[in-house]
């Protein structure tokens, strides 16, 4: 049985929050706003737009990206420019035809325009050179890490270029687009621009959460402000029809988790399954007609369900293909027919299942003879040093510590796989620490107050993690003839009935049954408010369970039928 160990000296939920985040309470409750001029390049970017588009009448072309951040960032720029009297052209790359970001074929025929890249561009010197040679003025808004060679754009906004010159560094593409809007509209009457900025704030909030950015500093302020707009009914009604229709697909009240686990997957799903799907998502977010917006949203919801079904289907096939190789230091699996847009999701789930880095490869329908693969790491293992090993065999490759993408010919797949496994033998992932860490011991009676403190200091995410609580002595309470309920198609999920709160463990039915169904347990997890049929219930979501350590007598098995 895994050891449970308390980290730190926190004696309260607030102390645990502050210890994990290394922020002050004031930082969490009232994050200090960063003026847009404190982001390097924003004033120059605004001046470029004024000179070229507003005064010079130059056509504007926006090149975004196909993920939720890229699409929301593009929507912000479109709404901003329309507000300023300019109707831009938008280009969202086709995921399977074009790939990520700005490429030379994508901008062929565009000349003498103001070309704005958002959520891409910093790593594309050659396409930017081509754009400049065609007489375009180029503005880059990007948050990815700069490469050795910078593109020859007229203005680059990327806080990672010179972090020390920025009031805040960790914006996503949508966050940078919002800062540009703040600067350009800074002198306008607050009432006249209020409705526009409700839309822009919510879009920046969606992009920031979907791209899993740190929830500190100015990002935190953007997300808190966006959530405030969504949850205040009078403000929510002022949002554009497209935004409301997409948001209405998820349950309310809205929290950071609602957006991360309900809204963001819907925004990403269409682009995962269809080549030009993300262009449809952009249209939905920009839609001004109520009926059309609802129709767009309904299609997006159906596509997301299809995406879930496909992931489950192909994960089962990939796990079957991986049989017998579960002990390899890095899993490499080839499985024909996986839709390109979900290969990365499947690889991520495979790595979680086998608790080791995993690569999944599938054939490319539009390019016979080529395989495209996605890799996902596990734990703290860094995939970056693996990329030079792959390069001699691959048509293309790239990535970072946590994820990698590789395109390889069928003939080179075998030799590349051997090279990866040979490299992995001498670069074994570190021995996994089986210890489970938590931040605070609590009882069931403490949960209402714990939830109140957590909600008061939300939102949570990278940089401000929720404390892990050790719920001691949780005694199951009979509800009818049962003290617990099995859930899910395969009864793999578990709900334990309590006095103040129920406890839910996803995928933990077998663990509880293996323990002999004790009537009192200790649990590791987080406390949350569960919304169901318009009502709010206190719930403890746990990821580890064991018999109650304090009262062995209370841990006797329950006598009940499954």
Tab-separated table of C-alpha atoms in Angstrom, residues 71-546:
chain	number	residue	atom	x	y	z
A	71	UNK	CA	-9.395	30.683	-31.955
A	72	UNK	CA	-10.354	32.856	-28.960
A	73	UNK	CA	-7.348	35.127	-29.615
A	74	UNK	CA	-8.423	35.514	-33.245
A	75	UNK	CA	-11.989	36.279	-32.129
A	76	UNK	CA	-10.683	39.024	-29.813
A	77	UNK	CA	-8.753	40.668	-32.649
A	78	UNK	CA	-11.731	40.466	-35.034
A	79	UNK	CA	-14.085	42.037	-32.508
A	80	UNK	CA	-11.509	44.716	-31.665
A	81	UNK	CA	-10.858	45.661	-35.282
A	82	UNK	CA	-14.560	45.712	-36.142
A	83	UNK	CA	-15.065	48.030	-33.182
A	84	UNK	CA	-12.374	50.291	-34.682
A	85	UNK	CA	-14.040	50.223	-38.100
A	86	UNK	CA	-11.900	47.610	-39.866
A	87	UNK	CA	-13.194	44.302	-41.296
A	88	UNK	CA	-10.277	41.828	-41.230
A	89	UNK	CA	-9.821	38.607	-43.143
A	90	UNK	CA	-9.122	35.588	-40.925
A	91	UNK	CA	-7.116	32.450	-41.609
A	92	UNK	CA	-7.241	29.471	-39.252
A	93	UNK	CA	-4.879	26.732	-40.484
A	94	UNK	CA	-6.451	23.472	-41.542
A	95	UNK	CA	-5.170	21.067	-38.924
A	96	UNK	CA	-4.346	18.136	-41.212
A	97	UNK	CA	-3.592	19.989	-44.453
A	98	UNK	CA	-1.521	22.893	-43.132
A	99	UNK	CA	-0.415	21.906	-39.643
A	100	UNK	CA	0.364	24.375	-36.852
A	101	UNK	CA	0.872	28.092	-37.341
A	102	UNK	CA	1.783	30.291	-40.272
A	103	UNK	CA	3.293	28.522	-43.275
A	104	UNK	CA	4.250	29.772	-46.721
A	105	UNK	CA	1.377	28.003	-48.574
A	106	UNK	CA	-1.092	29.445	-46.057
A	107	UNK	CA	-0.320	33.053	-47.006
A	108	UNK	CA	0.253	32.598	-50.720
A	109	UNK	CA	-1.355	35.466	-52.620
A	110	UNK	CA	-1.497	37.847	-49.660
A	111	UNK	CA	0.352	41.076	-50.430
A	112	UNK	CA	0.473	44.700	-49.297
A	113	UNK	CA	-1.580	43.903	-46.198
A	114	UNK	CA	-1.147	44.161	-42.455
A	115	UNK	CA	-0.565	40.512	-41.526
A	116	UNK	CA	-1.141	39.716	-37.859
A	117	UNK	CA	-0.186	36.325	-36.463
A	118	UNK	CA	-1.606	35.419	-33.066
A	119	UNK	CA	-0.676	32.375	-30.955
A	120	UNK	CA	1.958	31.573	-33.580
A	121	UNK	CA	4.687	33.218	-35.651
A	122	UNK	CA	7.649	33.448	-33.301
A	123	UNK	CA	9.139	30.192	-34.687
A	124	UNK	CA	8.390	30.882	-38.385
A	125	UNK	CA	11.203	33.035	-39.812
A	126	UNK	CA	10.923	31.694	-43.368
A	127	UNK	CA	7.158	32.278	-43.865
A	128	UNK	CA	7.552	35.754	-42.369
A	129	UNK	CA	10.382	36.478	-44.829
A	130	UNK	CA	8.077	35.420	-47.668
A	131	UNK	CA	5.301	37.639	-46.295
A	132	UNK	CA	7.630	40.628	-46.104
A	133	UNK	CA	8.900	40.024	-49.648
A	134	UNK	CA	5.280	40.254	-50.836
A	135	UNK	CA	5.007	43.770	-49.432
A	136	UNK	CA	3.187	42.917	-46.226
A	137	UNK	CA	3.642	44.593	-42.862
A	138	UNK	CA	3.844	41.877	-40.186
A	139	UNK	CA	2.826	41.953	-36.522
A	140	UNK	CA	3.445	38.868	-34.371
A	141	UNK	CA	1.502	38.268	-31.128
A	142	UNK	CA	2.835	35.031	-29.673
A	143	UNK	CA	3.588	33.478	-26.300
A	144	UNK	CA	5.694	30.515	-27.374
A	145	UNK	CA	9.407	30.408	-26.678
A	146	UNK	CA	11.607	32.300	-29.172
A	147	UNK	CA	13.993	30.226	-31.291
A	148	UNK	CA	17.615	31.040	-32.142
A	149	UNK	CA	16.506	32.966	-35.248
A	150	UNK	CA	13.787	35.567	-34.838
A	151	UNK	CA	11.381	36.210	-37.724
A	152	UNK	CA	11.863	39.564	-39.540
A	153	UNK	CA	8.497	40.972	-38.463
A	154	UNK	CA	7.888	44.711	-38.143
A	155	UNK	CA	6.732	44.287	-34.539
A	156	UNK	CA	6.956	41.259	-32.257
A	157	UNK	CA	4.980	40.971	-29.033
A	158	UNK	CA	6.240	37.983	-27.048
A	159	UNK	CA	6.967	38.502	-23.326
A	160	UNK	CA	9.432	35.600	-23.415
A	161	UNK	CA	11.797	37.625	-25.604
A	162	UNK	CA	12.784	39.899	-22.710
A	163	UNK	CA	10.889	38.792	-19.586
A	164	UNK	CA	12.554	41.477	-17.486
A	165	UNK	CA	10.964	44.200	-19.636
A	166	UNK	CA	7.425	42.979	-19.025
A	167	UNK	CA	5.075	43.578	-16.139
A	168	UNK	CA	3.921	39.981	-16.552
A	169	UNK	CA	5.295	37.173	-18.712
A	170	UNK	CA	2.847	34.274	-18.821
A	171	UNK	CA	0.021	35.419	-21.111
A	172	UNK	CA	-1.407	33.098	-23.742
A	173	UNK	CA	-2.324	34.316	-27.233
A	174	UNK	CA	-5.784	35.433	-26.118
A	175	UNK	CA	-4.255	37.278	-23.155
A	176	UNK	CA	-1.892	39.208	-25.435
A	177	UNK	CA	-4.736	40.053	-27.828
A	178	UNK	CA	-6.700	41.371	-24.861
A	179	UNK	CA	-3.795	43.561	-23.698
A	180	UNK	CA	-3.612	45.032	-27.206
A	181	UNK	CA	-7.338	45.805	-27.047
A	182	UNK	CA	-6.895	47.453	-23.647
A	183	UNK	CA	-4.223	49.730	-25.084
A	184	UNK	CA	-6.045	50.642	-28.295
A	185	UNK	CA	-9.313	51.397	-26.487
A	186	UNK	CA	-7.743	52.961	-23.410
A	187	UNK	CA	-9.053	56.473	-24.105
A	188	UNK	CA	-12.625	55.432	-24.910
A	189	UNK	CA	-15.572	56.082	-22.608
A	190	UNK	CA	-15.963	53.087	-20.242
A	191	UNK	CA	-19.719	52.822	-20.845
A	192	UNK	CA	-19.362	52.890	-24.632
A	193	UNK	CA	-16.853	50.052	-24.689
A	194	UNK	CA	-18.337	48.011	-21.824
A	195	UNK	CA	-20.303	45.535	-23.966
A	196	UNK	CA	-17.304	44.926	-26.243
A	197	UNK	CA	-15.004	44.298	-23.295
A	198	UNK	CA	-17.429	41.883	-21.672
A	199	UNK	CA	-16.940	39.727	-24.790
A	200	UNK	CA	-13.176	40.259	-24.873
A	201	UNK	CA	-12.742	39.465	-21.177
A	202	UNK	CA	-14.669	36.216	-21.469
A	203	UNK	CA	-12.726	35.192	-24.576
A	204	UNK	CA	-9.413	35.939	-22.807
A	205	UNK	CA	-10.622	33.940	-19.808
A	206	UNK	CA	-11.526	30.970	-22.045
A	207	UNK	CA	-8.183	31.063	-23.867
A	208	UNK	CA	-6.150	31.350	-20.672
A	209	UNK	CA	-7.873	28.404	-18.991
A	210	UNK	CA	-7.973	26.231	-22.124
A	211	UNK	CA	-4.225	26.744	-22.673
A	212	UNK	CA	-3.533	25.829	-19.017
A	213	UNK	CA	-1.609	29.004	-18.259
A	214	UNK	CA	-0.414	29.999	-14.764
A	215	UNK	CA	-3.254	31.500	-12.728
A	216	UNK	CA	-1.060	34.122	-11.137
A	217	UNK	CA	-0.665	37.861	-11.621
A	218	UNK	CA	-2.470	39.439	-14.554
A	219	UNK	CA	-3.688	36.067	-15.875
A	220	UNK	CA	-5.458	35.594	-12.579
A	221	UNK	CA	-7.084	38.996	-12.885
A	222	UNK	CA	-8.281	38.229	-16.423
A	223	UNK	CA	-9.765	34.887	-15.409
A	224	UNK	CA	-11.435	36.260	-12.268
A	225	UNK	CA	-12.914	39.152	-14.255
A	226	UNK	CA	-14.113	36.853	-17.038
A	227	UNK	CA	-15.784	34.493	-14.573
A	228	UNK	CA	-17.433	37.453	-12.888
A	229	UNK	CA	-18.962	38.534	-16.217
A	230	UNK	CA	-20.238	35.021	-16.975
A	231	UNK	CA	-21.805	34.545	-13.547
A	232	UNK	CA	-23.520	37.928	-13.215
A	233	UNK	CA	-26.800	37.558	-15.092
A	234	UNK	CA	-27.155	41.194	-16.152
A	235	UNK	CA	-23.637	41.140	-17.643
A	236	UNK	CA	-24.034	37.682	-19.128
A	237	UNK	CA	-27.076	38.830	-21.120
A	238	UNK	CA	-24.908	41.499	-22.764
A	239	UNK	CA	-22.523	38.949	-24.256
A	240	UNK	CA	-22.764	38.277	-27.980
A	241	UNK	CA	-25.140	35.480	-29.094
A	242	UNK	CA	-22.260	33.279	-30.256
A	243	UNK	CA	-20.474	33.419	-26.927
A	244	UNK	CA	-23.651	32.810	-24.923
A	245	UNK	CA	-24.639	29.835	-27.087
A	246	UNK	CA	-21.263	28.161	-26.549
A	247	UNK	CA	-21.244	28.924	-22.817
A	248	UNK	CA	-24.795	27.612	-22.436
A	249	UNK	CA	-23.535	24.130	-23.318
A	250	UNK	CA	-21.981	23.837	-19.843
A	251	UNK	CA	-23.504	23.937	-16.382
A	252	UNK	CA	-23.603	27.081	-14.275
A	253	UNK	CA	-22.435	28.687	-12.055
A	254	UNK	CA	-19.202	28.826	-14.028
A	255	UNK	CA	-15.878	28.032	-12.399
A	256	UNK	CA	-12.406	27.484	-13.786
A	257	UNK	CA	-13.127	23.734	-13.773
A	258	UNK	CA	-16.335	24.199	-15.777
A	259	UNK	CA	-14.367	25.904	-18.533
A	260	UNK	CA	-11.375	23.552	-18.431
A	261	UNK	CA	-13.396	20.326	-18.432
A	262	UNK	CA	-16.601	21.267	-20.254
A	263	UNK	CA	-16.164	24.340	-22.468
A	264	UNK	CA	-12.531	23.987	-23.607
A	265	UNK	CA	-12.984	20.411	-24.917
A	266	UNK	CA	-15.997	21.592	-26.928
A	267	UNK	CA	-13.949	24.445	-28.423
A	268	UNK	CA	-11.168	22.024	-29.371
A	269	UNK	CA	-13.195	19.014	-30.545
A	270	UNK	CA	-14.338	20.309	-33.950
A	271	UNK	CA	-10.779	21.141	-34.965
A	272	UNK	CA	-9.596	17.716	-33.823
A	273	UNK	CA	-12.014	15.804	-36.034
A	274	UNK	CA	-12.354	18.056	-39.080
A	275	UNK	CA	-9.623	19.643	-41.177
A	276	UNK	CA	-11.254	23.089	-41.191
A	277	UNK	CA	-13.253	22.533	-38.020
A	278	UNK	CA	-11.662	25.349	-36.040
A	279	UNK	CA	-12.818	27.897	-38.632
A	280	UNK	CA	-16.365	26.831	-37.771
A	281	UNK	CA	-15.635	27.394	-34.070
A	282	UNK	CA	-14.445	30.912	-34.867
A	283	UNK	CA	-17.660	31.559	-36.811
A	284	UNK	CA	-19.677	30.326	-33.842
A	285	UNK	CA	-17.896	32.672	-31.420
A	286	UNK	CA	-18.407	35.619	-33.781
A	287	UNK	CA	-22.039	34.843	-34.659
A	288	UNK	CA	-24.477	37.700	-34.024
A	289	UNK	CA	-27.741	35.888	-34.783
A	290	UNK	CA	-29.426	34.000	-31.926
A	291	UNK	CA	-30.789	31.076	-33.970
A	292	UNK	CA	-27.583	30.546	-35.960
A	293	UNK	CA	-25.505	30.705	-32.763
A	294	UNK	CA	-27.616	28.016	-31.077
A	295	UNK	CA	-27.356	25.820	-34.202
A	296	UNK	CA	-23.548	26.181	-34.279
A	297	UNK	CA	-23.307	25.327	-30.582
A	298	UNK	CA	-25.498	22.238	-30.935
A	299	UNK	CA	-23.243	20.903	-33.700
A	300	UNK	CA	-20.161	21.565	-31.564
A	301	UNK	CA	-21.679	19.654	-28.651
A	302	UNK	CA	-22.491	16.662	-30.866
A	303	UNK	CA	-18.973	16.677	-32.324
A	304	UNK	CA	-17.446	16.733	-28.834
A	305	UNK	CA	-19.487	13.665	-27.889
A	306	UNK	CA	-18.242	11.977	-31.039
A	307	UNK	CA	-14.686	12.908	-30.033
A	308	UNK	CA	-15.192	11.280	-26.594
A	309	UNK	CA	-16.523	8.100	-28.199
A	310	UNK	CA	-13.623	7.941	-30.645
A	311	UNK	CA	-11.031	8.401	-27.894
A	312	UNK	CA	-12.566	5.545	-25.877
A	313	UNK	CA	-12.715	3.321	-28.969
A	314	UNK	CA	-9.139	3.948	-30.080
A	315	UNK	CA	-7.700	3.819	-26.570
A	316	UNK	CA	-9.003	0.260	-26.291
A	317	UNK	CA	-7.402	-0.613	-29.643
A	318	UNK	CA	-4.080	0.985	-28.679
A	319	UNK	CA	-4.009	-0.798	-25.310
A	320	UNK	CA	-4.530	-4.085	-27.163
A	321	UNK	CA	-1.673	-3.202	-29.522
A	322	UNK	CA	0.549	-2.439	-26.507
A	323	UNK	CA	-0.063	-5.839	-24.902
A	324	UNK	CA	3.188	-7.539	-23.961
A	325	UNK	CA	5.233	-4.340	-24.012
A	326	UNK	CA	3.929	-2.771	-20.827
A	327	UNK	CA	7.361	-2.895	-19.205
A	328	UNK	CA	9.195	-1.054	-21.996
A	329	UNK	CA	10.714	2.156	-20.593
A	330	UNK	CA	8.954	4.112	-23.371
A	331	UNK	CA	5.870	2.688	-25.059
A	332	UNK	CA	5.734	2.878	-28.875
A	333	UNK	CA	2.473	1.784	-30.450
A	334	UNK	CA	1.356	1.851	-34.073
A	335	UNK	CA	-2.350	1.568	-34.782
A	336	UNK	CA	-3.836	2.240	-38.204
A	337	UNK	CA	-6.845	4.466	-38.699
A	338	UNK	CA	-6.724	6.738	-35.634
A	339	UNK	CA	-8.076	10.192	-36.540
A	340	UNK	CA	-5.076	12.540	-36.519
A	341	UNK	CA	-6.713	15.021	-34.166
A	342	UNK	CA	-7.059	12.574	-31.281
A	343	UNK	CA	-3.707	10.757	-31.504
A	344	UNK	CA	-2.233	13.061	-28.840
A	345	UNK	CA	-5.171	12.511	-26.482
A	346	UNK	CA	-4.865	8.741	-26.864
A	347	UNK	CA	-1.100	8.911	-26.235
A	348	UNK	CA	-1.710	10.923	-23.084
A	349	UNK	CA	-4.222	8.424	-21.745
A	350	UNK	CA	-1.921	5.530	-22.606
A	351	UNK	CA	0.922	7.148	-20.650
A	352	UNK	CA	-1.384	7.588	-17.653
A	353	UNK	CA	-2.563	3.980	-17.816
A	354	UNK	CA	0.943	2.476	-17.943
A	355	UNK	CA	2.645	5.257	-15.985
A	356	UNK	CA	5.434	5.760	-18.488
A	357	UNK	CA	6.089	7.939	-21.571
A	358	UNK	CA	4.104	6.781	-24.606
A	359	UNK	CA	4.141	7.428	-28.359
A	360	UNK	CA	1.199	6.529	-30.576
A	361	UNK	CA	1.593	6.458	-34.386
A	362	UNK	CA	-1.033	6.194	-37.084
A	363	UNK	CA	-1.100	6.456	-40.878
A	364	UNK	CA	-1.833	9.806	-42.547
A	365	UNK	CA	-4.818	9.495	-44.876
A	366	UNK	CA	-3.679	12.392	-47.064
A	367	UNK	CA	-0.058	11.185	-47.302
A	368	UNK	CA	0.263	7.439	-48.026
A	369	UNK	CA	3.485	5.953	-46.729
A	370	UNK	CA	3.791	8.400	-43.836
A	371	UNK	CA	2.966	7.942	-40.170
A	372	UNK	CA	2.224	10.717	-37.731
A	373	UNK	CA	2.877	10.192	-34.041
A	374	UNK	CA	2.273	12.020	-30.804
A	375	UNK	CA	4.224	11.445	-27.630
A	376	UNK	CA	3.267	12.280	-24.066
A	377	UNK	CA	5.500	12.035	-21.042
A	378	UNK	CA	4.696	10.745	-17.586
A	379	UNK	CA	5.702	12.393	-14.339
A	380	UNK	CA	8.818	14.556	-14.555
A	381	UNK	CA	10.482	12.677	-17.418
A	382	UNK	CA	11.756	15.133	-20.071
A	383	UNK	CA	11.139	14.135	-23.694
A	384	UNK	CA	13.247	16.987	-25.139
A	385	UNK	CA	16.599	15.073	-25.266
A	386	UNK	CA	14.859	12.371	-27.290
A	387	UNK	CA	14.155	14.685	-30.224
A	388	UNK	CA	17.763	14.717	-31.613
A	389	UNK	CA	17.663	10.895	-31.564
A	390	UNK	CA	14.517	10.957	-33.699
A	391	UNK	CA	15.652	13.631	-36.183
A	392	UNK	CA	17.809	11.424	-38.490
A	393	UNK	CA	14.835	9.115	-39.123
A	394	UNK	CA	11.917	11.547	-39.161
A	395	UNK	CA	10.422	13.704	-41.875
A	396	UNK	CA	9.715	16.264	-39.176
A	397	UNK	CA	9.727	16.378	-35.388
A	398	UNK	CA	9.296	18.844	-32.586
A	399	UNK	CA	8.071	19.267	-29.062
A	400	UNK	CA	9.074	20.047	-25.515
A	401	UNK	CA	9.495	18.347	-22.147
A	402	UNK	CA	5.939	17.056	-21.927
A	403	UNK	CA	4.895	16.343	-25.503
A	404	UNK	CA	6.337	15.628	-28.939
A	405	UNK	CA	5.109	15.256	-32.510
A	406	UNK	CA	6.837	13.115	-35.134
A	407	UNK	CA	6.162	12.423	-38.815
A	408	UNK	CA	8.057	9.409	-40.168
A	409	UNK	CA	7.962	7.185	-43.269
A	410	UNK	CA	6.845	3.582	-42.904
A	411	UNK	CA	10.337	2.419	-43.880
A	412	UNK	CA	11.986	4.468	-41.124
A	413	UNK	CA	9.446	3.688	-38.400
A	414	UNK	CA	11.165	0.426	-37.344
A	415	UNK	CA	14.727	1.820	-37.202
A	416	UNK	CA	13.471	4.921	-35.404
A	417	UNK	CA	11.657	2.774	-32.847
A	418	UNK	CA	14.814	0.770	-32.197
A	419	UNK	CA	16.801	3.989	-31.738
A	420	UNK	CA	14.237	5.317	-29.263
A	421	UNK	CA	14.202	2.117	-27.211
A	422	UNK	CA	18.009	1.885	-27.259
A	423	UNK	CA	18.211	5.479	-26.053
A	424	UNK	CA	15.585	4.771	-23.388
A	425	UNK	CA	17.580	1.845	-21.981
A	426	UNK	CA	20.345	4.236	-20.958
A	427	UNK	CA	17.961	7.082	-20.045
A	428	UNK	CA	15.448	5.279	-17.879
A	429	UNK	CA	12.670	7.431	-16.439
A	430	UNK	CA	13.411	8.097	-12.775
A	431	UNK	CA	12.085	5.556	-10.319
A	432	UNK	CA	8.595	6.691	-9.488
A	433	UNK	CA	7.977	7.842	-5.944
A	434	UNK	CA	4.944	5.861	-4.806
A	435	UNK	CA	4.392	8.194	-1.876
A	436	UNK	CA	1.142	10.145	-2.005
A	437	UNK	CA	1.472	13.663	-0.637
A	438	UNK	CA	-1.201	15.786	0.994
A	439	UNK	CA	-1.357	19.200	2.623
A	440	UNK	CA	-3.813	19.033	5.517
A	441	UNK	CA	-5.674	16.532	7.711
A	442	UNK	CA	-9.428	17.144	7.981
A	443	UNK	CA	-12.589	15.418	9.170
A	444	UNK	CA	-15.975	15.352	7.488
A	445	UNK	CA	-17.165	18.101	9.841
A	446	UNK	CA	-14.389	20.373	8.504
A	447	UNK	CA	-15.483	20.106	4.871
A	448	UNK	CA	-18.078	22.932	4.700
A	449	UNK	CA	-15.604	25.467	6.100
A	450	UNK	CA	-12.813	24.083	3.908
A	451	UNK	CA	-14.968	24.541	0.804
A	452	UNK	CA	-15.883	28.079	1.848
A	453	UNK	CA	-12.198	29.039	2.174
A	454	UNK	CA	-11.315	27.369	-1.128
A	455	UNK	CA	-14.108	29.151	-2.998
A	456	UNK	CA	-13.103	32.496	-1.519
A	457	UNK	CA	-9.569	32.108	-2.883
A	458	UNK	CA	-10.390	30.627	-6.311
A	459	UNK	CA	-9.528	30.160	-9.164
A	460	UNK	CA	-7.099	27.241	-9.074
A	461	UNK	CA	-4.709	25.921	-11.679
A	462	UNK	CA	-0.977	26.079	-12.497
A	463	UNK	CA	0.749	28.285	-9.940
A	464	UNK	CA	-2.167	28.127	-7.510
A	465	UNK	CA	-2.976	24.483	-6.915
A	466	UNK	CA	-5.809	23.228	-4.728
A	467	UNK	CA	-4.525	21.703	-1.491
A	468	UNK	CA	-4.835	17.926	-1.231
A	469	UNK	CA	-6.793	16.999	1.881
A	470	UNK	CA	-6.520	13.810	3.923
A	471	UNK	CA	-10.095	13.117	5.035
A	472	UNK	CA	-9.750	11.004	8.161
A	473	UNK	CA	-12.367	8.677	9.591
A	474	UNK	CA	-15.018	9.084	6.888
A	475	UNK	CA	-17.902	6.891	8.083
A	476	UNK	CA	-20.294	5.570	5.491
A	477	UNK	CA	-23.960	6.316	6.161
A	478	UNK	CA	-26.827	4.076	5.011
A	479	UNK	CA	-29.068	5.502	2.322
A	480	UNK	CA	-31.906	3.058	1.961
A	481	UNK	CA	-30.271	-0.357	1.939
A	482	UNK	CA	-26.902	0.837	0.655
A	483	UNK	CA	-23.939	2.777	2.012
A	484	UNK	CA	-22.350	3.228	-1.391
A	485	UNK	CA	-23.221	3.149	-5.073
A	486	UNK	CA	-21.304	1.935	-8.100
A	487	UNK	CA	-21.419	4.199	-11.165
A	488	UNK	CA	-20.355	4.169	-14.812
A	489	UNK	CA	-21.032	1.735	-17.642
A	490	UNK	CA	-18.684	-0.793	-16.076
A	491	UNK	CA	-19.424	0.159	-12.438
A	492	UNK	CA	-15.840	1.421	-12.241
A	493	UNK	CA	-16.694	4.606	-10.333
A	494	UNK	CA	-17.650	4.752	-6.680
A	495	UNK	CA	-19.847	7.010	-4.537
A	496	UNK	CA	-19.594	6.652	-0.752
A	497	UNK	CA	-22.516	8.084	1.216
A	498	UNK	CA	-21.550	10.359	4.096
A	499	UNK	CA	-23.319	12.497	6.674
A	500	UNK	CA	-22.204	15.963	5.509
A	501	UNK	CA	-20.879	15.086	2.054
A	502	UNK	CA	-20.641	12.173	-0.319
A	503	UNK	CA	-17.224	11.025	-1.521
A	504	UNK	CA	-16.648	10.151	-5.171
A	505	UNK	CA	-13.728	8.150	-6.548
A	506	UNK	CA	-13.405	7.783	-10.313
A	507	UNK	CA	-12.073	4.396	-11.332
A	508	UNK	CA	-11.721	3.321	-7.697
A	509	UNK	CA	-14.461	0.719	-7.297
A	510	UNK	CA	-11.962	-2.163	-7.462
A	511	UNK	CA	-9.757	-0.540	-4.807
A	512	UNK	CA	-12.684	-0.309	-2.377
A	513	UNK	CA	-13.875	-3.846	-3.053
A	514	UNK	CA	-10.332	-5.160	-2.604
A	515	UNK	CA	-10.267	-3.563	0.848
A	516	UNK	CA	-13.357	-5.577	1.801
A	517	UNK	CA	-15.803	-2.635	1.716
A	518	UNK	CA	-14.893	-1.099	5.120
A	519	UNK	CA	-17.506	1.079	6.823
A	520	UNK	CA	-14.965	3.788	7.690
A	521	UNK	CA	-12.143	4.948	5.465
A	522	UNK	CA	-9.417	7.538	5.069
A	523	UNK	CA	-9.407	9.390	1.730
A	524	UNK	CA	-7.037	11.687	-0.173
A	525	UNK	CA	-8.612	14.272	-2.442
A	526	UNK	CA	-10.223	17.675	-2.786
A	527	UNK	CA	-13.511	19.115	-1.573
A	528	UNK	CA	-15.793	20.676	-4.165
A	529	UNK	CA	-19.311	21.882	-4.849
A	530	UNK	CA	-21.160	19.488	-7.147
A	531	UNK	CA	-23.933	20.909	-9.337
A	532	UNK	CA	-26.772	18.496	-10.085
A	533	UNK	CA	-30.231	19.323	-11.424
A	534	UNK	CA	-29.990	22.926	-10.330
A	535	UNK	CA	-28.879	22.107	-6.788
A	536	UNK	CA	-25.466	22.347	-5.158
A	537	UNK	CA	-24.080	19.515	-3.044
A	538	UNK	CA	-20.903	19.225	-0.997
A	539	UNK	CA	-18.672	16.501	-2.411
A	540	UNK	CA	-15.239	15.065	-1.689
A	541	UNK	CA	-13.483	13.793	-4.818
A	542	UNK	CA	-10.803	11.312	-3.808
A	543	UNK	CA	-7.960	9.605	-5.657
A	544	UNK	CA	-6.771	7.254	-2.883
A	545	UNK	CA	-8.562	5.186	-0.259
A	546	UNK	CA	-7.599	2.945	2.649
